[in-house]
Amino acid sequence: MNAITPIDECLDVLIVGAGISGIGMAVHLRKDCPNKSFAILDRREQLGGTWDLFRYPGIRSDSDMHTLGFAFAPWKHEKSIADGPAILDYLNEITAEYDLRPHMRFGQKVIAADWDSDTARWTVTTETADGTLARVQGRFLFLGSGYYDYDDPYDAGFAGRDSFKGQIIHPQFWPKDFDYTGKKIVVIGSGATAVTIVPSMAHGGAGHVTMLQRTPTWMASRPARDGIANALRKFLPEKVAYAITRAKNIFLQDLMFKRARSAPDKVKDYLTNQVKQNLGDNYDPQAFTPPYDPWDQRLCLVPDADFFTAINQGKASVVTDHVECFDETGIKLKSGQHLDADVIITATGLKMVFAGKIACSVDGQSIDFAQTFYYRNCMFSNVPNMAGAFGYLNASWTLRVDIIGDYLTRLLNAMDANHVQIAVPALPDEQRPDEDDVFDFSSGYIQRAKHIMPRNAPTLPWRLNQEYRKDKQDMRHAPIDDGVMQFRRVRAKVDA
């Protein structure tokens, strides 16, 4: 093990991750806690997180950018369903506007974070690609490292992989400049990644693209351009037009989700009729009728009906079956059918992690986050001076990042005003609340990861909630000193 360099600084806030969550938190610090020192640590060599990692064909947002964008930074592109490069441009513009780049430290993988109550500091250990270890201290730690494993995606364990003579690609590790012109492609999966890749490759020169799904997914088509948003921008100031469009889309997202839960059969009919209208004679009920209700899993967005257009043009098709095994020339299905393939893309899902696989401890005791409860959507019971971002499953991720940023800057300012250094959501064992399902979703990647997630109570504050408008009110207006949050002064005298 390489020697660790001495600790040479202590910052007010350490942010892990230079993606949407980390950048959002940093801007809130800039705006509301301008005197706070901070650093953003990221293992990659450039900002963007997910949007820098994923390079597969057609990579795009699966929700509109008026809600995936930040409240403080209007989305100015004509398309509201944006591709990966446009989202990276957006994040770079925000980084420049708020002068965040001097605070970003790339190539620094955070491997450990240790809290010391005597000094009220987190000591964070980082590792570079060559194995060099370093440490930095911070008074508050924010985890914006995302929710899935960058190194190890979910492996569905298909038999016969080694016998296939073509190329097998996982979307998380897309090869640079991969030429698929004229090739027969099979994409295994039916989630957002597959529904993005299939039309992009089909329209991008592939010979034919087949989406092989075990279970259909509910799909909703909408224009990539928001006509109302673009019209408002012609007559109103940019920020006003953005705020109106954002409010509209938040309302519609919430309405659709609640309608799906209260009247699932009516939403099924609506979505089914939309698919029928888009596919006409090519509609196959077996391929587009999931065995679960809408929003039991996340809806797949189909911008400009591109997925359906690829099918209608004969460039793509959907097969609903189970994989028996791979063989030399493709995939043998349990029905006996064979899918010939030059390339197999395994869009079979992600592997979720929590806290970026960082080894976290408090006063020498390892933190088992699965034994903690969420507190106000972002902190964890009995863990001091730490917060993290886990976005909405039924709405855009960034909506949660914004309200967390508002809340945490209020918390930090309240700590300063009261001359306290430690804030811990205290939950004695005898006061542990009843438990509720942390994720009321049936998606495979969600179900596989429940055992590593913090626990959930039926009501706030001990909850990761899935209702943005209610959360926004709570996070902005609930008292910081709510009788649960305990504030403490540092026990030992340390350097400022």
PDB file of N, CA and C in Angstrom, residues 109-192:
ATOM      1  N   LYS A 109     -10.390   9.410  -6.700  1.00  0.00           N
ATOM      2  CA  LYS A 109     -11.424   8.465  -6.292  1.00  0.00           C
ATOM      3  C   LYS A 109     -11.504   8.434  -4.771  1.00  0.00           C
ATOM      4  N   VAL A 110     -12.672   8.757  -4.237  1.00  0.00           N
ATOM      5  CA  VAL A 110     -12.845   8.736  -2.782  1.00  0.00           C
ATOM      6  C   VAL A 110     -13.077   7.293  -2.348  1.00  0.00           C
ATOM      7  N   ILE A 111     -12.213   6.811  -1.470  1.00  0.00           N
ATOM      8  CA  ILE A 111     -12.321   5.419  -1.035  1.00  0.00           C
ATOM      9  C   ILE A 111     -12.733   5.294   0.424  1.00  0.00           C
ATOM     10  N   ALA A 112     -12.548   6.351   1.217  1.00  0.00           N
ATOM     11  CA  ALA A 112     -12.916   6.269   2.627  1.00  0.00           C
ATOM     12  C   ALA A 112     -13.257   7.652   3.154  1.00  0.00           C
ATOM     13  N   ALA A 113     -14.143   7.676   4.153  1.00  0.00           N
ATOM     14  CA  ALA A 113     -14.515   8.918   4.831  1.00  0.00           C
ATOM     15  C   ALA A 113     -14.735   8.594   6.300  1.00  0.00           C
ATOM     16  N   ASP A 114     -13.963   9.228   7.161  1.00  0.00           N
ATOM     17  CA  ASP A 114     -13.979   8.901   8.586  1.00  0.00           C
ATOM     18  C   ASP A 114     -14.262  10.161   9.410  1.00  0.00           C
ATOM     19  N   TRP A 115     -15.299  10.092  10.235  1.00  0.00           N
ATOM     20  CA  TRP A 115     -15.706  11.221  11.071  1.00  0.00           C
ATOM     21  C   TRP A 115     -15.080  11.097  12.455  1.00  0.00           C
ATOM     22  N   ASP A 116     -14.571  12.228  12.929  1.00  0.00           N
ATOM     23  CA  ASP A 116     -14.009  12.290  14.281  1.00  0.00           C
ATOM     24  C   ASP A 116     -14.795  13.318  15.085  1.00  0.00           C
ATOM     25  N   SER A 117     -15.494  12.873  16.117  1.00  0.00           N
ATOM     26  CA  SER A 117     -16.336  13.768  16.906  1.00  0.00           C
ATOM     27  C   SER A 117     -15.533  14.772  17.717  1.00  0.00           C
ATOM     28  N   ASP A 118     -14.299  14.418  18.092  1.00  0.00           N
ATOM     29  CA  ASP A 118     -13.496  15.327  18.903  1.00  0.00           C
ATOM     30  C   ASP A 118     -13.116  16.584  18.138  1.00  0.00           C
ATOM     31  N   THR A 119     -12.901  16.443  16.844  1.00  0.00           N
ATOM     32  CA  THR A 119     -12.519  17.603  16.028  1.00  0.00           C
ATOM     33  C   THR A 119     -13.639  18.079  15.110  1.00  0.00           C
ATOM     34  N   ALA A 120     -14.745  17.303  15.056  1.00  0.00           N
ATOM     35  CA  ALA A 120     -15.879  17.618  14.171  1.00  0.00           C
ATOM     36  C   ALA A 120     -15.421  17.748  12.724  1.00  0.00           C
ATOM     37  N   ARG A 121     -14.684  16.746  12.265  1.00  0.00           N
ATOM     38  CA  ARG A 121     -14.169  16.761  10.896  1.00  0.00           C
ATOM     39  C   ARG A 121     -14.286  15.381  10.249  1.00  0.00           C
ATOM     40  N   TRP A 122     -14.566  15.426   8.965  1.00  0.00           N
ATOM     41  CA  TRP A 122     -14.445  14.238   8.136  1.00  0.00           C
ATOM     42  C   TRP A 122     -13.039  14.208   7.540  1.00  0.00           C
ATOM     43  N   THR A 123     -12.376  13.072   7.641  1.00  0.00           N
ATOM     44  CA  THR A 123     -11.127  12.856   6.920  1.00  0.00           C
ATOM     45  C   THR A 123     -11.425  11.946   5.739  1.00  0.00           C
ATOM     46  N   VAL A 124     -11.231  12.495   4.552  1.00  0.00           N
ATOM     47  CA  VAL A 124     -11.566  11.782   3.316  1.00  0.00           C
ATOM     48  C   VAL A 124     -10.269  11.319   2.653  1.00  0.00           C
ATOM     49  N   THR A 125     -10.219  10.033   2.341  1.00  0.00           N
ATOM     50  CA  THR A 125      -9.053   9.452   1.677  1.00  0.00           C
ATOM     51  C   THR A 125      -9.370   9.257   0.197  1.00  0.00           C
ATOM     52  N   THR A 126      -8.472   9.756  -0.651  1.00  0.00           N
ATOM     53  CA  THR A 126      -8.650   9.620  -2.093  1.00  0.00           C
ATOM     54  C   THR A 126      -7.507   8.807  -2.692  1.00  0.00           C
ATOM     55  N   GLU A 127      -7.785   8.257  -3.869  1.00  0.00           N
ATOM     56  CA  GLU A 127      -6.792   7.435  -4.566  1.00  0.00           C
ATOM     57  C   GLU A 127      -6.765   7.839  -6.032  1.00  0.00           C
ATOM     58  N   THR A 128      -5.579   8.011  -6.579  1.00  0.00           N
ATOM     59  CA  THR A 128      -5.426   8.312  -7.998  1.00  0.00           C
ATOM     60  C   THR A 128      -5.269   7.015  -8.782  1.00  0.00           C
ATOM     61  N   ALA A 129      -5.256   7.132 -10.097  1.00  0.00           N
ATOM     62  CA  ALA A 129      -5.169   5.947 -10.952  1.00  0.00           C
ATOM     63  C   ALA A 129      -3.900   5.148 -10.716  1.00  0.00           C
ATOM     64  N   ASP A 130      -2.822   5.819 -10.300  1.00  0.00           N
ATOM     65  CA  ASP A 130      -1.571   5.104 -10.061  1.00  0.00           C
ATOM     66  C   ASP A 130      -1.440   4.597  -8.628  1.00  0.00           C
ATOM     67  N   GLY A 131      -2.513   4.704  -7.855  1.00  0.00           N
ATOM     68  CA  GLY A 131      -2.515   4.177  -6.504  1.00  0.00           C
ATOM     69  C   GLY A 131      -2.066   5.147  -5.424  1.00  0.00           C
ATOM     70  N   THR A 132      -1.757   6.388  -5.789  1.00  0.00           N
ATOM     71  CA  THR A 132      -1.336   7.371  -4.795  1.00  0.00           C
ATOM     72  C   THR A 132      -2.515   7.758  -3.911  1.00  0.00           C
ATOM     73  N   LEU A 133      -2.297   7.717  -2.617  1.00  0.00           N
ATOM     74  CA  LEU A 133      -3.337   8.046  -1.651  1.00  0.00           C
ATOM     75  C   LEU A 133      -3.099   9.430  -1.066  1.00  0.00           C
ATOM     76  N   ALA A 134      -4.189  10.129  -0.808  1.00  0.00           N
ATOM     77  CA  ALA A 134      -4.099  11.450  -0.191  1.00  0.00           C
ATOM     78  C   ALA A 134      -5.286  11.624   0.735  1.00  0.00           C
ATOM     79  N   ARG A 135      -5.171  12.587   1.636  1.00  0.00           N
ATOM     80  CA  ARG A 135      -6.276  12.859   2.561  1.00  0.00           C
ATOM     81  C   ARG A 135      -6.581  14.349   2.590  1.00  0.00           C
ATOM     82  N   VAL A 136      -7.848  14.638   2.759  1.00  0.00           N
ATOM     83  CA  VAL A 136      -8.289  16.018   2.918  1.00  0.00           C
ATOM     84  C   VAL A 136      -9.400  16.004   3.971  1.00  0.00           C
ATOM     85  N   GLN A 137      -9.494  17.065   4.733  1.00  0.00           N
ATOM     86  CA  GLN A 137     -10.518  17.121   5.762  1.00  0.00           C
ATOM     87  C   GLN A 137     -11.605  18.120   5.395  1.00  0.00           C
ATOM     88  N   GLY A 138     -12.798  17.843   5.877  1.00  0.00           N
ATOM     89  CA  GLY A 138     -13.930  18.733   5.661  1.00  0.00           C
ATOM     90  C   GLY A 138     -14.855  18.707   6.863  1.00  0.00           C
ATOM     91  N   ARG A 139     -15.523  19.820   7.090  1.00  0.00           N
ATOM     92  CA  ARG A 139     -16.439  19.909   8.223  1.00  0.00           C
ATOM     93  C   ARG A 139     -17.813  19.332   7.895  1.00  0.00           C
ATOM     94  N   PHE A 140     -18.142  19.292   6.616  1.00  0.00           N
ATOM     95  CA  PHE A 140     -19.409  18.704   6.179  1.00  0.00           C
ATOM     96  C   PHE A 140     -19.133  17.921   4.903  1.00  0.00           C
ATOM     97  N   LEU A 141     -19.806  16.766   4.750  1.00  0.00           N
ATOM     98  CA  LEU A 141     -19.576  15.885   3.609  1.00  0.00           C
ATOM     99  C   LEU A 141     -20.874  15.699   2.834  1.00  0.00           C
ATOM    100  N   PHE A 142     -20.810  15.965   1.539  1.00  0.00           N
ATOM    101  CA  PHE A 142     -21.975  15.781   0.672  1.00  0.00           C
ATOM    102  C   PHE A 142     -21.646  14.727  -0.378  1.00  0.00           C
ATOM    103  N   LEU A 143     -22.474  13.687  -0.445  1.00  0.00           N
ATOM    104  CA  LEU A 143     -22.277  12.595  -1.397  1.00  0.00           C
ATOM    105  C   LEU A 143     -23.148  12.825  -2.626  1.00  0.00           C
ATOM    106  N   GLY A 144     -22.514  13.219  -3.717  1.00  0.00           N
ATOM    107  CA  GLY A 144     -23.215  13.406  -4.987  1.00  0.00           C
ATOM    108  C   GLY A 144     -22.690  12.438  -6.021  1.00  0.00           C
ATOM    109  N   SER A 145     -22.428  11.224  -5.584  1.00  0.00           N
ATOM    110  CA  SER A 145     -21.716  10.241  -6.409  1.00  0.00           C
ATOM    111  C   SER A 145     -22.632   9.348  -7.226  1.00  0.00           C
ATOM    112  N   GLY A 146     -23.931   9.651  -7.251  1.00  0.00           N
ATOM    113  CA  GLY A 146     -24.826   8.849  -8.069  1.00  0.00           C
ATOM    114  C   GLY A 146     -25.285   7.588  -7.363  1.00  0.00           C
ATOM    115  N   TYR A 147     -25.910   6.708  -8.129  1.00  0.00           N
ATOM    116  CA  TYR A 147     -26.560   5.556  -7.499  1.00  0.00           C
ATOM    117  C   TYR A 147     -26.196   4.215  -8.123  1.00  0.00           C
ATOM    118  N   TYR A 148     -25.275   4.203  -9.074  1.00  0.00           N
ATOM    119  CA  TYR A 148     -24.949   2.905  -9.655  1.00  0.00           C
ATOM    120  C   TYR A 148     -23.436   2.727  -9.786  1.00  0.00           C
ATOM    121  N   ASP A 149     -23.072   1.478  -9.930  1.00  0.00           N
ATOM    122  CA  ASP A 149     -21.676   1.079  -9.938  1.00  0.00           C
ATOM    123  C   ASP A 149     -21.040   1.400 -11.284  1.00  0.00           C
ATOM    124  N   TYR A 150     -20.048   2.303 -11.284  1.00  0.00           N
ATOM    125  CA  TYR A 150     -19.363   2.671 -12.526  1.00  0.00           C
ATOM    126  C   TYR A 150     -18.468   1.551 -13.054  1.00  0.00           C
ATOM    127  N   ASP A 151     -18.067   0.652 -12.174  1.00  0.00           N
ATOM    128  CA  ASP A 151     -17.101  -0.381 -12.559  1.00  0.00           C
ATOM    129  C   ASP A 151     -17.753  -1.679 -12.983  1.00  0.00           C
ATOM    130  N   ASP A 152     -18.897  -1.987 -12.412  1.00  0.00           N
ATOM    131  CA  ASP A 152     -19.441  -3.334 -12.532  1.00  0.00           C
ATOM    132  C   ASP A 152     -20.950  -3.273 -12.750  1.00  0.00           C
ATOM    133  N   PRO A 153     -21.431  -3.251 -13.985  1.00  0.00           N
ATOM    134  CA  PRO A 153     -22.880  -3.235 -14.228  1.00  0.00           C
ATOM    135  C   PRO A 153     -23.503  -4.585 -13.906  1.00  0.00           C
ATOM    136  N   TYR A 154     -24.797  -4.630 -13.903  1.00  0.00           N
ATOM    137  CA  TYR A 154     -25.496  -5.881 -13.618  1.00  0.00           C
ATOM    138  C   TYR A 154     -25.210  -6.917 -14.703  1.00  0.00           C
ATOM    139  N   ASP A 155     -24.868  -8.125 -14.265  1.00  0.00           N
ATOM    140  CA  ASP A 155     -24.595  -9.235 -15.173  1.00  0.00           C
ATOM    141  C   ASP A 155     -25.758 -10.212 -15.099  1.00  0.00           C
ATOM    142  N   ALA A 156     -26.503 -10.327 -16.196  1.00  0.00           N
ATOM    143  CA  ALA A 156     -27.663 -11.213 -16.217  1.00  0.00           C
ATOM    144  C   ALA A 156     -27.273 -12.680 -16.301  1.00  0.00           C
ATOM    145  N   GLY A 157     -25.989 -12.971 -16.505  1.00  0.00           N
ATOM    146  CA  GLY A 157     -25.500 -14.353 -16.472  1.00  0.00           C
ATOM    147  C   GLY A 157     -25.981 -15.223 -17.618  1.00  0.00           C
ATOM    148  N   PHE A 158     -25.932 -14.696 -18.826  1.00  0.00           N
ATOM    149  CA  PHE A 158     -26.385 -15.475 -19.978  1.00  0.00           C
ATOM    150  C   PHE A 158     -25.420 -16.622 -20.269  1.00  0.00           C
ATOM    151  N   ALA A 159     -25.983 -17.786 -20.470  1.00  0.00           N
ATOM    152  CA  ALA A 159     -25.167 -18.962 -20.797  1.00  0.00           C
ATOM    153  C   ALA A 159     -24.633 -18.838 -22.224  1.00  0.00           C
ATOM    154  N   GLY A 160     -23.426 -19.379 -22.433  1.00  0.00           N
ATOM    155  CA  GLY A 160     -22.868 -19.461 -23.769  1.00  0.00           C
ATOM    156  C   GLY A 160     -22.237 -18.199 -24.298  1.00  0.00           C
ATOM    157  N   ARG A 161     -21.998 -17.226 -23.445  1.00  0.00           N
ATOM    158  CA  ARG A 161     -21.419 -15.968 -23.921  1.00  0.00           C
ATOM    159  C   ARG A 161     -20.110 -16.193 -24.678  1.00  0.00           C
ATOM    160  N   ASP A 162     -19.297 -17.089 -24.178  1.00  0.00           N
ATOM    161  CA  ASP A 162     -17.981 -17.302 -24.780  1.00  0.00           C
ATOM    162  C   ASP A 162     -18.049 -17.944 -26.164  1.00  0.00           C
ATOM    163  N   SER A 163     -19.178 -18.539 -26.481  1.00  0.00           N
ATOM    164  CA  SER A 163     -19.282 -19.213 -27.789  1.00  0.00           C
ATOM    165  C   SER A 163     -19.658 -18.251 -28.907  1.00  0.00           C
ATOM    166  N   PHE A 164     -20.180 -17.067 -28.561  1.00  0.00           N
ATOM    167  CA  PHE A 164     -20.616 -16.117 -29.586  1.00  0.00           C
ATOM    168  C   PHE A 164     -19.404 -15.547 -30.326  1.00  0.00           C
ATOM    169  N   LYS A 165     -19.453 -15.581 -31.657  1.00  0.00           N
ATOM    170  CA  LYS A 165     -18.318 -15.156 -32.477  1.00  0.00           C
ATOM    171  C   LYS A 165     -18.322 -13.656 -32.783  1.00  0.00           C
ATOM    172  N   GLY A 166     -19.443 -13.007 -32.506  1.00  0.00           N
ATOM    173  CA  GLY A 166     -19.512 -11.573 -32.744  1.00  0.00           C
ATOM    174  C   GLY A 166     -19.045 -10.784 -31.534  1.00  0.00           C
ATOM    175  N   GLN A 167     -19.521  -9.567 -31.422  1.00  0.00           N
ATOM    176  CA  GLN A 167     -19.099  -8.670 -30.347  1.00  0.00           C
ATOM    177  C   GLN A 167     -20.237  -8.474 -29.356  1.00  0.00           C
ATOM    178  N   ILE A 168     -19.911  -8.549 -28.064  1.00  0.00           N
ATOM    179  CA  ILE A 168     -20.874  -8.309 -26.990  1.00  0.00           C
ATOM    180  C   ILE A 168     -20.485  -7.003 -26.305  1.00  0.00           C
ATOM    181  N   ILE A 169     -21.441  -6.095 -26.204  1.00  0.00           N
ATOM    182  CA  ILE A 169     -21.160  -4.770 -25.640  1.00  0.00           C
ATOM    183  C   ILE A 169     -22.171  -4.473 -24.543  1.00  0.00           C
ATOM    184  N   HIS A 170     -21.691  -3.974 -23.414  1.00  0.00           N
ATOM    185  CA  HIS A 170     -22.594  -3.399 -22.418  1.00  0.00           C
ATOM    186  C   HIS A 170     -22.614  -1.895 -22.640  1.00  0.00           C
ATOM    187  N   PRO A 171     -23.791  -1.261 -22.641  1.00  0.00           N
ATOM    188  CA  PRO A 171     -23.859   0.179 -22.937  1.00  0.00           C
ATOM    189  C   PRO A 171     -22.990   1.037 -22.024  1.00  0.00           C
ATOM    190  N   GLN A 172     -22.737   0.571 -20.819  1.00  0.00           N
ATOM    191  CA  GLN A 172     -21.923   1.349 -19.881  1.00  0.00           C
ATOM    192  C   GLN A 172     -20.472   1.452 -20.339  1.00  0.00           C
ATOM    193  N   PHE A 173     -20.049   0.525 -21.193  1.00  0.00           N
ATOM    194  CA  PHE A 173     -18.664   0.511 -21.672  1.00  0.00           C
ATOM    195  C   PHE A 173     -18.650   0.518 -23.200  1.00  0.00           C
ATOM    196  N   TRP A 174     -19.249   1.523 -23.775  1.00  0.00           N
ATOM    197  CA  TRP A 174     -19.375   1.560 -25.230  1.00  0.00           C
ATOM    198  C   TRP A 174     -18.013   1.842 -25.863  1.00  0.00           C
ATOM    199  N   PRO A 175     -17.604   1.032 -26.856  1.00  0.00           N
ATOM    200  CA  PRO A 175     -16.292   1.239 -27.485  1.00  0.00           C
ATOM    201  C   PRO A 175     -16.277   2.508 -28.341  1.00  0.00           C
ATOM    202  N   LYS A 176     -15.206   3.235 -28.270  1.00  0.00           N
ATOM    203  CA  LYS A 176     -15.084   4.483 -29.019  1.00  0.00           C
ATOM    204  C   LYS A 176     -15.058   4.200 -30.522  1.00  0.00           C
ATOM    205  N   ASP A 177     -15.798   5.020 -31.267  1.00  0.00           N
ATOM    206  CA  ASP A 177     -15.829   4.949 -32.737  1.00  0.00           C
ATOM    207  C   ASP A 177     -16.252   3.575 -33.251  1.00  0.00           C
ATOM    208  N   PHE A 178     -17.147   2.913 -32.538  1.00  0.00           N
ATOM    209  CA  PHE A 178     -17.620   1.597 -32.959  1.00  0.00           C
ATOM    210  C   PHE A 178     -18.471   1.723 -34.225  1.00  0.00           C
ATOM    211  N   ASP A 179     -18.122   0.988 -35.263  1.00  0.00           N
ATOM    212  CA  ASP A 179     -18.818   1.044 -36.548  1.00  0.00           C
ATOM    213  C   ASP A 179     -19.776  -0.146 -36.650  1.00  0.00           C
ATOM    214  N   TYR A 180     -21.057   0.144 -36.634  1.00  0.00           N
ATOM    215  CA  TYR A 180     -22.058  -0.925 -36.715  1.00  0.00           C
ATOM    216  C   TYR A 180     -22.805  -0.892 -38.048  1.00  0.00           C
ATOM    217  N   THR A 181     -22.281  -0.186 -39.019  1.00  0.00           N
ATOM    218  CA  THR A 181     -22.946  -0.037 -40.324  1.00  0.00           C
ATOM    219  C   THR A 181     -23.254  -1.408 -40.937  1.00  0.00           C
ATOM    220  N   GLY A 182     -24.523  -1.606 -41.276  1.00  0.00           N
ATOM    221  CA  GLY A 182     -24.939  -2.823 -41.963  1.00  0.00           C
ATOM    222  C   GLY A 182     -25.031  -4.055 -41.098  1.00  0.00           C
ATOM    223  N   LYS A 183     -24.762  -3.951 -39.815  1.00  0.00           N
ATOM    224  CA  LYS A 183     -24.710  -5.142 -38.953  1.00  0.00           C
ATOM    225  C   LYS A 183     -26.076  -5.473 -38.360  1.00  0.00           C
ATOM    226  N   LYS A 184     -26.252  -6.767 -38.076  1.00  0.00           N
ATOM    227  CA  LYS A 184     -27.451  -7.236 -37.384  1.00  0.00           C
ATOM    228  C   LYS A 184     -27.206  -7.070 -35.875  1.00  0.00           C
ATOM    229  N   ILE A 185     -28.051  -6.266 -35.252  1.00  0.00           N
ATOM    230  CA  ILE A 185     -27.878  -5.942 -33.836  1.00  0.00           C
ATOM    231  C   ILE A 185     -29.028  -6.532 -33.036  1.00  0.00           C
ATOM    232  N   VAL A 186     -28.715  -7.154 -31.913  1.00  0.00           N
ATOM    233  CA  VAL A 186     -29.734  -7.544 -30.941  1.00  0.00           C
ATOM    234  C   VAL A 186     -29.458  -6.797 -29.647  1.00  0.00           C
ATOM    235  N   VAL A 187     -30.435  -6.042 -29.196  1.00  0.00           N
ATOM    236  CA  VAL A 187     -30.340  -5.316 -27.936  1.00  0.00           C
ATOM    237  C   VAL A 187     -31.198  -6.044 -26.911  1.00  0.00           C
ATOM    238  N   ILE A 188     -30.563  -6.581 -25.881  1.00  0.00           N
ATOM    239  CA  ILE A 188     -31.311  -7.291 -24.840  1.00  0.00           C
ATOM    240  C   ILE A 188     -31.712  -6.293 -23.762  1.00  0.00           C
ATOM    241  N   GLY A 189     -33.023  -6.172 -23.554  1.00  0.00           N
ATOM    242  CA  GLY A 189     -33.514  -5.248 -22.551  1.00  0.00           C
ATOM    243  C   GLY A 189     -34.668  -4.433 -23.092  1.00  0.00           C
ATOM    244  N   SER A 190     -35.435  -3.829 -22.186  1.00  0.00           N
ATOM    245  CA  SER A 190     -36.597  -3.041 -22.615  1.00  0.00           C
ATOM    246  C   SER A 190     -36.741  -1.763 -21.811  1.00  0.00           C
ATOM    247  N   GLY A 191     -35.684  -1.363 -21.100  1.00  0.00           N
ATOM    248  CA  GLY A 191     -35.729  -0.142 -20.320  1.00  0.00           C
ATOM    249  C   GLY A 191     -35.316   1.066 -21.133  1.00  0.00           C
ATOM    250  N   ALA A 192     -35.047   2.168 -20.429  1.00  0.00           N
ATOM    251  CA  ALA A 192     -34.757   3.434 -21.094  1.00  0.00           C
ATOM    252  C   ALA A 192     -33.531   3.343 -21.999  1.00  0.00           C
TER     253      ALA A 192
END
